[in-house]
Amino acid sequence: MNSDMKIYRAVAIFSDIRNEEISDHEKAVAIYRVMNRPEKQLQQVKKTAVLEVIRWLWQRCFRRKEERS
């Protein structure tokens, strides 16, 4: 995935993944850019941000069946 997105912008988007003003395409590029950094450089990303990104991706990839009472 080629992108001119700078890593500082990617980290900012990654850390604010629920922001509706950012397009899904930009979010996808940001996730790609951040997750393809060397592991040592991922220390600038908070664990809570990573979990939020996983939740955000999960909602787009899977459908949950509503539980019946």
mmCIF file of N, CA and C in Angstrom:
data_model
loop_
_atom_site.group_PDB
_atom_site.id
_atom_site.type_symbol
_atom_site.label_atom_id
_atom_site.label_comp_id
_atom_site.label_asym_id
_atom_site.label_seq_id
_atom_site.Cartn_x
_atom_site.Cartn_y
_atom_site.Cartn_z
ATOM 1 N N MET A 1 0.857 -1.171 0.000
ATOM 2 C CA MET A 1 0.000 0.000 0.000
ATOM 3 C C MET A 1 0.902 1.231 0.000
ATOM 4 N N ASN A 2 0.927 1.920 -1.094
ATOM 5 C CA ASN A 2 1.733 3.133 -1.186
ATOM 6 C C ASN A 2 0.961 4.307 -0.637
ATOM 7 N N SER A 3 1.657 5.129 0.124
ATOM 8 C CA SER A 3 1.008 6.302 0.681
ATOM 9 C C SER A 3 2.053 7.342 1.013
ATOM 10 N N ASP A 4 1.660 8.586 0.851
ATOM 11 C CA ASP A 4 2.536 9.691 1.229
ATOM 12 C C ASP A 4 2.299 10.109 2.666
ATOM 13 N N MET A 5 1.443 9.380 3.377
ATOM 14 C CA MET A 5 1.124 9.737 4.760
ATOM 15 C C MET A 5 2.370 9.618 5.631
ATOM 16 N N LYS A 6 2.672 10.683 6.323
ATOM 17 C CA LYS A 6 3.809 10.691 7.243
ATOM 18 C C LYS A 6 3.464 9.864 8.473
ATOM 19 N N ILE A 7 4.477 9.299 9.106
ATOM 20 C CA ILE A 7 4.244 8.412 10.234
ATOM 21 C C ILE A 7 3.609 9.149 11.410
ATOM 22 N N TYR A 8 3.949 10.406 11.631
ATOM 23 C CA TYR A 8 3.334 11.135 12.745
ATOM 24 C C TYR A 8 1.839 11.318 12.516
ATOM 25 N N ARG A 9 1.418 11.505 11.274
ATOM 26 C CA ARG A 9 -0.007 11.608 10.945
ATOM 27 C C ARG A 9 -0.676 10.240 11.121
ATOM 28 N N ALA A 10 0.018 9.191 10.696
ATOM 29 C CA ALA A 10 -0.522 7.841 10.840
ATOM 30 C C ALA A 10 -0.733 7.493 12.314
ATOM 31 N N VAL A 11 0.212 7.840 13.162
ATOM 32 C CA VAL A 11 0.086 7.565 14.597
ATOM 33 C C VAL A 11 -1.071 8.370 15.180
ATOM 34 N N ALA A 12 -1.226 9.606 14.748
ATOM 35 C CA ALA A 12 -2.323 10.451 15.246
ATOM 36 C C ALA A 12 -3.677 9.849 14.865
ATOM 37 N N ILE A 13 -3.814 9.395 13.620
ATOM 38 C CA ILE A 13 -5.064 8.774 13.178
ATOM 39 C C ILE A 13 -5.277 7.462 13.917
ATOM 40 N N PHE A 14 -4.235 6.661 14.024
ATOM 41 C CA PHE A 14 -4.298 5.378 14.720
ATOM 42 C C PHE A 14 -4.786 5.575 16.154
ATOM 43 N N SER A 15 -4.305 6.623 16.791
ATOM 44 C CA SER A 15 -4.661 6.894 18.188
ATOM 45 C C SER A 15 -6.058 7.487 18.347
ATOM 46 N N ASP A 16 -6.656 7.918 17.241
ATOM 47 C CA ASP A 16 -7.992 8.514 17.269
ATOM 48 C C ASP A 16 -8.885 7.821 16.240
ATOM 49 N N ILE A 17 -8.859 6.504 16.248
ATOM 50 C CA ILE A 17 -9.502 5.698 15.209
ATOM 51 C C ILE A 17 -11.011 5.897 15.148
ATOM 52 N N ARG A 18 -11.641 6.315 16.221
ATOM 53 C CA ARG A 18 -13.098 6.506 16.247
ATOM 54 C C ARG A 18 -13.537 7.853 15.674
ATOM 55 N N ASN A 19 -12.601 8.701 15.296
ATOM 56 C CA ASN A 19 -12.920 10.022 14.755
ATOM 57 C C ASN A 19 -13.658 9.872 13.424
ATOM 58 N N GLU A 20 -14.899 10.308 13.385
ATOM 59 C CA GLU A 20 -15.727 10.152 12.188
ATOM 60 C C GLU A 20 -15.364 11.129 11.074
ATOM 61 N N GLU A 21 -14.543 12.113 11.370
ATOM 62 C CA GLU A 21 -14.127 13.078 10.346
ATOM 63 C C GLU A 21 -13.014 12.520 9.465
ATOM 64 N N ILE A 22 -12.448 11.392 9.867
ATOM 65 C CA ILE A 22 -11.380 10.755 9.102
ATOM 66 C C ILE A 22 -11.989 9.613 8.295
ATOM 67 N N SER A 23 -11.652 9.548 7.026
ATOM 68 C CA SER A 23 -12.232 8.505 6.161
ATOM 69 C C SER A 23 -11.690 7.126 6.539
ATOM 70 N N ASP A 24 -12.470 6.112 6.212
ATOM 71 C CA ASP A 24 -12.039 4.741 6.463
ATOM 72 C C ASP A 24 -10.765 4.417 5.689
ATOM 73 N N HIS A 25 -10.632 4.985 4.505
ATOM 74 C CA HIS A 25 -9.418 4.758 3.712
ATOM 75 C C HIS A 25 -8.195 5.308 4.442
ATOM 76 N N GLU A 26 -8.301 6.531 4.954
ATOM 77 C CA GLU A 26 -7.178 7.110 5.697
ATOM 78 C C GLU A 26 -6.858 6.278 6.936
ATOM 79 N N LYS A 27 -7.896 5.794 7.602
ATOM 80 C CA LYS A 27 -7.682 4.953 8.788
ATOM 81 C C LYS A 27 -6.958 3.675 8.402
ATOM 82 N N ALA A 28 -7.357 3.066 7.301
ATOM 83 C CA ALA A 28 -6.713 1.831 6.846
ATOM 84 C C ALA A 28 -5.241 2.065 6.516
ATOM 85 N N VAL A 29 -4.961 3.172 5.844
ATOM 86 C CA VAL A 29 -3.574 3.505 5.510
ATOM 87 C C VAL A 29 -2.776 3.737 6.793
ATOM 88 N N ALA A 30 -3.368 4.445 7.748
ATOM 89 C CA ALA A 30 -2.686 4.719 9.016
ATOM 90 C C ALA A 30 -2.379 3.420 9.759
ATOM 91 N N ILE A 31 -3.355 2.516 9.803
ATOM 92 C CA ILE A 31 -3.134 1.232 10.470
ATOM 93 C C ILE A 31 -1.994 0.487 9.781
ATOM 94 N N TYR A 32 -2.019 0.462 8.478
ATOM 95 C CA TYR A 32 -0.965 -0.206 7.714
ATOM 96 C C TYR A 32 0.399 0.394 8.021
ATOM 97 N N ARG A 33 0.471 1.724 7.994
ATOM 98 C CA ARG A 33 1.756 2.409 8.239
ATOM 99 C C ARG A 33 2.275 2.136 9.652
ATOM 100 N N VAL A 34 1.398 2.211 10.633
ATOM 101 C CA VAL A 34 1.822 2.020 12.021
ATOM 102 C C VAL A 34 2.225 0.568 12.261
ATOM 103 N N MET A 35 1.418 -0.366 11.802
ATOM 104 C CA MET A 35 1.688 -1.770 12.098
ATOM 105 C C MET A 35 2.870 -2.332 11.316
ATOM 106 N N ASN A 36 3.333 -1.640 10.312
ATOM 107 C CA ASN A 36 4.500 -2.094 9.558
ATOM 108 C C ASN A 36 5.784 -1.404 9.988
ATOM 109 N N ARG A 37 5.739 -0.746 11.115
ATOM 110 C CA ARG A 37 6.945 -0.145 11.689
ATOM 111 C C ARG A 37 7.710 -1.232 12.440
ATOM 112 N N PRO A 38 9.012 -1.056 12.599
ATOM 113 C CA PRO A 38 9.750 -2.004 13.444
ATOM 114 C C PRO A 38 9.183 -2.004 14.862
ATOM 115 N N GLU A 39 9.240 -3.156 15.506
ATOM 116 C CA GLU A 39 8.615 -3.321 16.815
ATOM 117 C C GLU A 39 9.110 -2.294 17.837
ATOM 118 N N LYS A 40 10.361 -1.947 17.787
ATOM 119 C CA LYS A 40 10.912 -0.956 18.721
ATOM 120 C C LYS A 40 10.221 0.396 18.578
ATOM 121 N N GLN A 41 9.817 0.737 17.385
ATOM 122 C CA GLN A 41 9.197 2.033 17.129
ATOM 123 C C GLN A 41 7.711 2.052 17.477
ATOM 124 N N LEU A 42 7.156 0.918 17.816
ATOM 125 C CA LEU A 42 5.750 0.863 18.193
ATOM 126 C C LEU A 42 5.519 1.284 19.633
ATOM 127 N N GLN A 43 6.577 1.562 20.357
ATOM 128 C CA GLN A 43 6.446 1.972 21.753
ATOM 129 C C GLN A 43 5.711 3.302 21.890
ATOM 130 N N GLN A 44 5.684 4.096 20.840
ATOM 131 C CA GLN A 44 4.991 5.388 20.896
ATOM 132 C C GLN A 44 3.475 5.235 20.803
ATOM 133 N N VAL A 45 3.011 4.015 20.482
ATOM 134 C CA VAL A 45 1.585 3.754 20.374
ATOM 135 C C VAL A 45 1.107 3.129 21.682
ATOM 136 N N LYS A 46 0.077 3.713 22.259
ATOM 137 C CA LYS A 46 -0.441 3.198 23.524
ATOM 138 C C LYS A 46 -1.234 1.917 23.314
ATOM 139 N N LYS A 47 -1.191 1.069 24.319
ATOM 140 C CA LYS A 47 -1.913 -0.200 24.285
ATOM 141 C C LYS A 47 -3.413 0.022 24.094
ATOM 142 N N THR A 48 -3.956 1.048 24.728
ATOM 143 C CA THR A 48 -5.389 1.327 24.585
ATOM 144 C C THR A 48 -5.739 1.677 23.140
ATOM 145 N N ALA A 49 -4.836 2.370 22.449
ATOM 146 C CA ALA A 49 -5.076 2.711 21.043
ATOM 147 C C ALA A 49 -5.084 1.450 20.188
ATOM 148 N N VAL A 50 -4.183 0.532 20.473
ATOM 149 C CA VAL A 50 -4.132 -0.727 19.722
ATOM 150 C C VAL A 50 -5.432 -1.511 19.927
ATOM 151 N N LEU A 51 -5.899 -1.570 21.160
ATOM 152 C CA LEU A 51 -7.151 -2.276 21.443
ATOM 153 C C LEU A 51 -8.336 -1.612 20.741
ATOM 154 N N GLU A 52 -8.356 -0.292 20.709
ATOM 155 C CA GLU A 52 -9.435 0.436 20.015
ATOM 156 C C GLU A 52 -9.402 0.143 18.521
ATOM 157 N N VAL A 53 -8.215 0.059 17.936
ATOM 158 C CA VAL A 53 -8.094 -0.265 16.509
ATOM 159 C C VAL A 53 -8.594 -1.680 16.247
ATOM 160 N N ILE A 54 -8.257 -2.611 17.127
ATOM 161 C CA ILE A 54 -8.738 -3.988 16.963
ATOM 162 C C ILE A 54 -10.261 -4.016 17.012
ATOM 163 N N ARG A 55 -10.843 -3.303 17.969
ATOM 164 C CA ARG A 55 -12.313 -3.241 18.064
ATOM 165 C C ARG A 55 -12.916 -2.625 16.803
ATOM 166 N N TRP A 56 -12.314 -1.551 16.310
ATOM 167 C CA TRP A 56 -12.789 -0.864 15.116
ATOM 168 C C TRP A 56 -12.749 -1.812 13.909
ATOM 169 N N LEU A 57 -11.639 -2.524 13.759
ATOM 170 C CA LEU A 57 -11.515 -3.481 12.656
ATOM 171 C C LEU A 57 -12.504 -4.632 12.815
ATOM 172 N N TRP A 58 -12.655 -5.109 14.033
ATOM 173 C CA TRP A 58 -13.558 -6.230 14.297
ATOM 174 C C TRP A 58 -14.972 -5.904 13.845
ATOM 175 N N GLN A 59 -15.427 -4.693 14.127
ATOM 176 C CA GLN A 59 -16.774 -4.280 13.740
ATOM 177 C C GLN A 59 -16.949 -4.258 12.221
ATOM 178 N N ARG A 60 -15.889 -4.073 11.501
ATOM 179 C CA ARG A 60 -15.981 -4.035 10.045
ATOM 180 C C ARG A 60 -15.830 -5.404 9.404
ATOM 181 N N CYS A 61 -15.269 -6.346 10.142
ATOM 182 C CA CYS A 61 -14.980 -7.660 9.568
ATOM 183 C C CYS A 61 -15.980 -8.739 9.954
ATOM 184 N N PHE A 62 -16.643 -8.578 11.085
ATOM 185 C CA PHE A 62 -17.516 -9.628 11.588
ATOM 186 C C PHE A 62 -18.864 -9.054 11.977
ATOM 187 N N ARG A 63 -19.868 -9.890 11.816
ATOM 188 C CA ARG A 63 -21.213 -9.529 12.273
ATOM 189 C C ARG A 63 -21.537 -10.398 13.475
ATOM 190 N N ARG A 64 -22.088 -9.776 14.479
ATOM 191 C CA ARG A 64 -22.471 -10.497 15.688
ATOM 192 C C ARG A 64 -23.921 -10.885 15.601
ATOM 193 N N LYS A 65 -24.233 -12.076 16.028
ATOM 194 C CA LYS A 65 -25.631 -12.458 16.150
ATOM 195 C C LYS A 65 -26.132 -11.901 17.459
ATOM 196 N N GLU A 66 -27.303 -11.309 17.423
ATOM 197 C CA GLU A 66 -27.901 -10.801 18.651
ATOM 198 C C GLU A 66 -28.324 -11.987 19.497
ATOM 199 N N GLU A 67 -27.980 -11.931 20.763
ATOM 200 C CA GLU A 67 -28.359 -13.014 21.664
ATOM 201 C C GLU A 67 -29.835 -12.911 21.993
ATOM 202 N N ARG A 68 -30.500 -14.059 22.002
ATOM 203 C CA ARG A 68 -31.924 -14.095 22.343
ATOM 204 C C ARG A 68 -32.057 -14.350 23.827
ATOM 205 N N SER A 69 -33.057 -13.735 24.434
ATOM 206 C CA SER A 69 -33.302 -13.919 25.880
ATOM 207 C C SER A 69 -34.029 -15.192 26.147
#
